[in-house]
Short mmCIF file of C-alpha atoms in Angstrom, two decimals:
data_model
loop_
_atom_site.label_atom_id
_atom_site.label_comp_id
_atom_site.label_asym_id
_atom_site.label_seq_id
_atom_site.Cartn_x
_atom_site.Cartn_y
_atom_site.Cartn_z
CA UNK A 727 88.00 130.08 8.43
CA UNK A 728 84.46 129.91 9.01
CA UNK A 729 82.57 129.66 12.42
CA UNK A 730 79.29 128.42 13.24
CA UNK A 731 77.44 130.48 15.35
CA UNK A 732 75.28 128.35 17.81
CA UNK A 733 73.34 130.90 19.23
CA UNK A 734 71.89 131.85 15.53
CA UNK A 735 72.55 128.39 14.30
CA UNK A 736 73.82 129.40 11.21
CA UNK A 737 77.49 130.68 9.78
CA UNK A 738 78.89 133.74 10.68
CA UNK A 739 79.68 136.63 8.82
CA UNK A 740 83.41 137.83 8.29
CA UNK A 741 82.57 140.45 11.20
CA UNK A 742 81.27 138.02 13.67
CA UNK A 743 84.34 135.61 12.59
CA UNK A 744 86.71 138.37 14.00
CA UNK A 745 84.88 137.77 17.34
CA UNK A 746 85.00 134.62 17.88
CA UNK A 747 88.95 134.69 16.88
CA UNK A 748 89.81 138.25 16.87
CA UNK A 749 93.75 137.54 17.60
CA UNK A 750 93.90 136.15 14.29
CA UNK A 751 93.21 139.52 12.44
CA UNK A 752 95.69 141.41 14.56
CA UNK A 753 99.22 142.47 12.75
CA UNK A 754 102.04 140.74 13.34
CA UNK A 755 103.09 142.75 16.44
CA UNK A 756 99.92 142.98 18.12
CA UNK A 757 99.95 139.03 17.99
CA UNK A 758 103.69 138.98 18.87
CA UNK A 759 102.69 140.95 22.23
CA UNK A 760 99.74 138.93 22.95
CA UNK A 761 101.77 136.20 22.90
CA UNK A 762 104.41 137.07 25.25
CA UNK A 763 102.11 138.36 27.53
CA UNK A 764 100.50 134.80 27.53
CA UNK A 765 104.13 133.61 28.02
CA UNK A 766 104.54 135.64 31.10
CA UNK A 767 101.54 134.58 32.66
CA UNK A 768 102.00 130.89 32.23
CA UNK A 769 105.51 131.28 33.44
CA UNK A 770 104.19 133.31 36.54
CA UNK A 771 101.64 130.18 37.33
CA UNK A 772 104.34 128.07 37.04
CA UNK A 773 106.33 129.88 39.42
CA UNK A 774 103.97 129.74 41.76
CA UNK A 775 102.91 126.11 41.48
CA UNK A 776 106.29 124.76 42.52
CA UNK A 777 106.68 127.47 45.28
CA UNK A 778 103.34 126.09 46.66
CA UNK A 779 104.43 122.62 46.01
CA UNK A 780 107.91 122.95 47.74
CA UNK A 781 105.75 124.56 51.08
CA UNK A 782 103.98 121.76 51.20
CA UNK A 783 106.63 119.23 50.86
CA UNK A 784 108.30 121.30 53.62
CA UNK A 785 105.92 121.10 56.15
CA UNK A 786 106.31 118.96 59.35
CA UNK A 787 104.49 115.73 59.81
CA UNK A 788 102.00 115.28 62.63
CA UNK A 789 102.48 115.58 65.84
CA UNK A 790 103.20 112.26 67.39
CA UNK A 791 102.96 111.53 71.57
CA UNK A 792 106.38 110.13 71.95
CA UNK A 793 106.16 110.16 75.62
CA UNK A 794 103.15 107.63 75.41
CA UNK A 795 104.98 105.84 72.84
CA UNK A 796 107.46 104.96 74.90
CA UNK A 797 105.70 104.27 77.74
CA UNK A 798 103.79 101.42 75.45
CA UNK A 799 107.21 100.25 74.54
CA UNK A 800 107.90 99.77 77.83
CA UNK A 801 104.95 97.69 78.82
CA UNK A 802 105.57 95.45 75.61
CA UNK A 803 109.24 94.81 76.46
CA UNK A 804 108.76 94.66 80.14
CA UNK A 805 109.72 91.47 82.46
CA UNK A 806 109.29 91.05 85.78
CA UNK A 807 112.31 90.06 88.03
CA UNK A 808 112.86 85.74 88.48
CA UNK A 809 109.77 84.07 87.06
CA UNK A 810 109.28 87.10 84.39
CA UNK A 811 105.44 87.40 85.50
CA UNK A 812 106.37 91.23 87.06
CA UNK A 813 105.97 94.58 85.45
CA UNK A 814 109.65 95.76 85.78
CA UNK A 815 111.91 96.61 82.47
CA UNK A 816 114.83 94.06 81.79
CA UNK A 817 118.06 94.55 83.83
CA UNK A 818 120.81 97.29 83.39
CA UNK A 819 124.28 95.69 82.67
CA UNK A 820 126.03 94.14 85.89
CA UNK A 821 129.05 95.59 87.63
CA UNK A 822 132.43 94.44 89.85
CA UNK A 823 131.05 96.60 92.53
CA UNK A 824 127.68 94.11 93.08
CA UNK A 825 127.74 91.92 95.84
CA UNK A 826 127.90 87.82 94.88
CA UNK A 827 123.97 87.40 94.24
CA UNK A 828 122.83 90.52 93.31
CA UNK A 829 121.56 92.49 90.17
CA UNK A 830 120.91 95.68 88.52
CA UNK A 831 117.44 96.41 87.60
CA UNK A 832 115.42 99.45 85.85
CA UNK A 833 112.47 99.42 86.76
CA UNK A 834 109.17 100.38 85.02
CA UNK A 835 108.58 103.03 87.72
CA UNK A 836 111.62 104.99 86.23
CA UNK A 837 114.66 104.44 88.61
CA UNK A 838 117.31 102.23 88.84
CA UNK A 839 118.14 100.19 91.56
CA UNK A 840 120.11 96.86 92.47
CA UNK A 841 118.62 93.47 94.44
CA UNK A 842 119.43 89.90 94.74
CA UNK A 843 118.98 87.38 91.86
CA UNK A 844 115.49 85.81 91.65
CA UNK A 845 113.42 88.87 94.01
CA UNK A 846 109.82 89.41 92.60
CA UNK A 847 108.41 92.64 92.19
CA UNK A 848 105.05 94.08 92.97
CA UNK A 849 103.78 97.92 93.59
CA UNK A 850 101.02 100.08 94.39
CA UNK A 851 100.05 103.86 93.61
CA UNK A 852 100.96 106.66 96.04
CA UNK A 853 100.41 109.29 97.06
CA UNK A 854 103.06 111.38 96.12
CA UNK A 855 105.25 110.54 93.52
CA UNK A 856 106.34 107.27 92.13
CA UNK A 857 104.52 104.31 92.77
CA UNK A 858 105.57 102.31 95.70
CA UNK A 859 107.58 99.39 94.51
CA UNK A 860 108.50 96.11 96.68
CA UNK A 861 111.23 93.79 95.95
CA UNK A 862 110.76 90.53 97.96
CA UNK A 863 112.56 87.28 98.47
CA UNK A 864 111.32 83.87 97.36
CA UNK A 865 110.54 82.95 101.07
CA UNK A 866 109.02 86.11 101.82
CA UNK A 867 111.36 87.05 104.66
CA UNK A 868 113.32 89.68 103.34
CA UNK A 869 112.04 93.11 101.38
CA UNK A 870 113.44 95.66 99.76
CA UNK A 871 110.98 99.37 99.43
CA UNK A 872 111.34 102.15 97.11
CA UNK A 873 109.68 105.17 96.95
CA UNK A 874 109.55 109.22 96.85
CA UNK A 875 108.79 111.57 99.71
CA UNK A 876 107.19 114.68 100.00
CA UNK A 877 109.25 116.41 102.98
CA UNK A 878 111.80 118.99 102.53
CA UNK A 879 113.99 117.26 103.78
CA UNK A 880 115.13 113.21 104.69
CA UNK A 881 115.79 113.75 107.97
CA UNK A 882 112.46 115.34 108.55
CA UNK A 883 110.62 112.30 106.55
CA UNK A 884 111.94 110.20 109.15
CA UNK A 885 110.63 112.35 111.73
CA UNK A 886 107.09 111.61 110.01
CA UNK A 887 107.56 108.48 109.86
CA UNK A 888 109.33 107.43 113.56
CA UNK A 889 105.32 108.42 114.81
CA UNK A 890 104.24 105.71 112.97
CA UNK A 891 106.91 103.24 113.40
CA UNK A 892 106.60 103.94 117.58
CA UNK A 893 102.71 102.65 117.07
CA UNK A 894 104.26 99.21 116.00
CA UNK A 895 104.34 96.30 119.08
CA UNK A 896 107.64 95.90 120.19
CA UNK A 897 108.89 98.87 118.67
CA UNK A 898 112.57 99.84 119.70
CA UNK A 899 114.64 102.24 118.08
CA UNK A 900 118.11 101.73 116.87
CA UNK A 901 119.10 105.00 115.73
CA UNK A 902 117.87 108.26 114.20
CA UNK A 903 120.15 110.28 112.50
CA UNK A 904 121.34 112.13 109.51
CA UNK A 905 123.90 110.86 107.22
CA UNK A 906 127.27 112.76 107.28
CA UNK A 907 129.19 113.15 103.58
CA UNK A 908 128.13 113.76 100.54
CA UNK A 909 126.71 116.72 98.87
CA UNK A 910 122.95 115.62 99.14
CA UNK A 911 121.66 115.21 102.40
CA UNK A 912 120.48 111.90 103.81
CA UNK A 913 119.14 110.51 107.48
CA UNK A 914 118.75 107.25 108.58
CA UNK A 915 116.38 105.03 110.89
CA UNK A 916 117.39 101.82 112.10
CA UNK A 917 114.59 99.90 114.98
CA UNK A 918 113.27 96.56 115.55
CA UNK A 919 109.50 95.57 115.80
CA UNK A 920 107.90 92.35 116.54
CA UNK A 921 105.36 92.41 113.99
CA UNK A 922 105.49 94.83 111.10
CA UNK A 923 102.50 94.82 108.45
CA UNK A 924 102.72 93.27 105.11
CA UNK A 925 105.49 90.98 106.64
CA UNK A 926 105.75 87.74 106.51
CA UNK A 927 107.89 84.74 108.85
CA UNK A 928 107.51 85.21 112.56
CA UNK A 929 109.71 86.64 115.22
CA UNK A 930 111.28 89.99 115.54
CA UNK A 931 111.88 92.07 112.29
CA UNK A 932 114.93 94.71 111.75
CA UNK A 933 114.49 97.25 109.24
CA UNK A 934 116.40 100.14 108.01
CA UNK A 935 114.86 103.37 106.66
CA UNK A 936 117.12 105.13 104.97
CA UNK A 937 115.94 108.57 102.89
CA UNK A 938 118.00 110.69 100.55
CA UNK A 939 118.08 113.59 98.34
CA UNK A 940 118.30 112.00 94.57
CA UNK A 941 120.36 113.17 92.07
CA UNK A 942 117.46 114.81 90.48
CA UNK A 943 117.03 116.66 93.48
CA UNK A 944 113.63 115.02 94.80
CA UNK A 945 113.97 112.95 98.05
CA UNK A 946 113.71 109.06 98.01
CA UNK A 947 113.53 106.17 100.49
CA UNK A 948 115.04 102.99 100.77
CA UNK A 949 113.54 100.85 103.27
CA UNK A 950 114.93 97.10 103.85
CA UNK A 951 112.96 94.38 105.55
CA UNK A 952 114.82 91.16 107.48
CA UNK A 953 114.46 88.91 110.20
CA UNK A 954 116.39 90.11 113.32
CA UNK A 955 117.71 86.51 114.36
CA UNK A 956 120.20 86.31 111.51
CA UNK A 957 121.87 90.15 112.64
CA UNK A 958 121.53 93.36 110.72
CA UNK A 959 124.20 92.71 107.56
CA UNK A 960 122.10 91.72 105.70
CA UNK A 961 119.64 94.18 106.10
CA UNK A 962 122.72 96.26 105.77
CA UNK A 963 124.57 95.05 102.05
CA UNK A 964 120.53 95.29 101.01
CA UNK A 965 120.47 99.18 101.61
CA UNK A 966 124.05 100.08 100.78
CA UNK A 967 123.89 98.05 97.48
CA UNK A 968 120.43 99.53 96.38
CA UNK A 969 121.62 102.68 97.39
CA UNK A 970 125.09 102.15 95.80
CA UNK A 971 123.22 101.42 92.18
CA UNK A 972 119.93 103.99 92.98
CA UNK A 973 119.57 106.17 89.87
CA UNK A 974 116.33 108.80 89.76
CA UNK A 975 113.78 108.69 86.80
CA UNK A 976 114.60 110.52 83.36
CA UNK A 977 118.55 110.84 84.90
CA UNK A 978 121.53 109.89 83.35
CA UNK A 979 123.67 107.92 85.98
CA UNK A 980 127.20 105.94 85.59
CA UNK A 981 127.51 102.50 86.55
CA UNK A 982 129.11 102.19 89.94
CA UNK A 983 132.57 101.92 89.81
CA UNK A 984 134.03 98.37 91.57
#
């Protein structure tokens, strides 16, 4: 076979041939060597394309922010409690052990709690903790609080916050006490006032303060709001009931048992 040789533009020699294609005047087991060496290396390549492309196939996929992911789930999905215009997640499933009226509810703010049918819901940052949430009646008489504490300790919240409550006019206390029972520790303030802030309807008010270690281990408060004139049970099922159905944020929690 001839070759051209484009440097010189003209055709090579028989010397200059065995250049340009030198494994062509090899013997027969030089070019039998050459070959499987060729074969080796092209099977060595291949090797380690598909080791390379296994890796990559292998390797995880992005991180993703599931925590904010859910969070925008839960703002998508969320209604507020009676006319749906809140910010709280839909309701947990009801139980035998809820009073006539009232409902479970999860709320947006992480914890689970239980109120009367047709309450709306509204909140505000704090301080420590979760936000401060307010369940209220239609007439604006009656209120149910949640939030988190920073004190050691419920009984010594209360302490904290009996200062405060004496400032209020007519201010007369009840009781202050802690809870017997139970393996978390709870305390208790019961008083009347004549005008309490952010209430609404006239005469005397009777409240009930009642803090408590969570099952999560943080303390929590559950603080209901009523008109004194009608007595103190309902002030009373509002507490027990909430407290009955209270389940911390990012806890697992049974449904109360009738």
């Amino acid at each position: 076979m001839r070759v051209f040789d484009t440097e010189r533009q003209e055709w090579a020699g028989s010397r200059r041939e065995r250049l340009f294609h030198p494994d062509q005047y090899l013997d027969v087991r030089r070019q039998k060597v050459i070959r499987r060496k060729t074969a080796i290396v092209l099977a060595v390549a291949g090797l380690t394309f598909g080791v390379w492309a296994l890796a990559w196939k292998d390797e995880p996929e992005p991180y993703r922010d599931f925590t904010a992911a859910r969070s925008d789930t839960a703002k998508e999905t969320s209604e507020g409690p009676g006319d749906g215009s809140g910010d709280s997640a839909p309701p947990a499933q009801p139980s035998a052990s809820l009073p006539a009226g009232y409902e479970p509810w999860q709320d947006v703010a992480g914890f689970r709690v239980a109120f009367p049918t047709g309450w709306e819901r509204d909140s505000r940052s704090s301080q420590y903790g979760i936000d401060v949430v307010d369940y209220r009646s239609p007439d604006g008489t009656r209120r149910l609080q949640v939030f988190q504490v920073m004190e050691t300790s419920p009984y010594e919240s209360l302490q904290v916050a009996q200062v405060e409550a004496q400032k209020l006019d007519g201010y007369e206390a009840l009781s202050l006490t802690e809870v017997p029972g139970g393996e978390e520790q709870a305390a208790e303030h019961e008083y009347r006032a004549d005008e309490i802030s952010g209430e609404q309807g006239g005469g005397t008010r009777h409240v009930i303060d009642h803090r408590f270690e969570g099952a999560d281990g943080e303390r929590y408060a559950l603080v209901a709001y009523g008109s004194d004139a009608d007595g103190p049970d309902d002030e009373r099922e509002l507490v027990d009931t909430a407290l009955r159905w209270f389940c911390p944020p990012d806890t697992r929690c049974d449904t109360p048992a009738g």
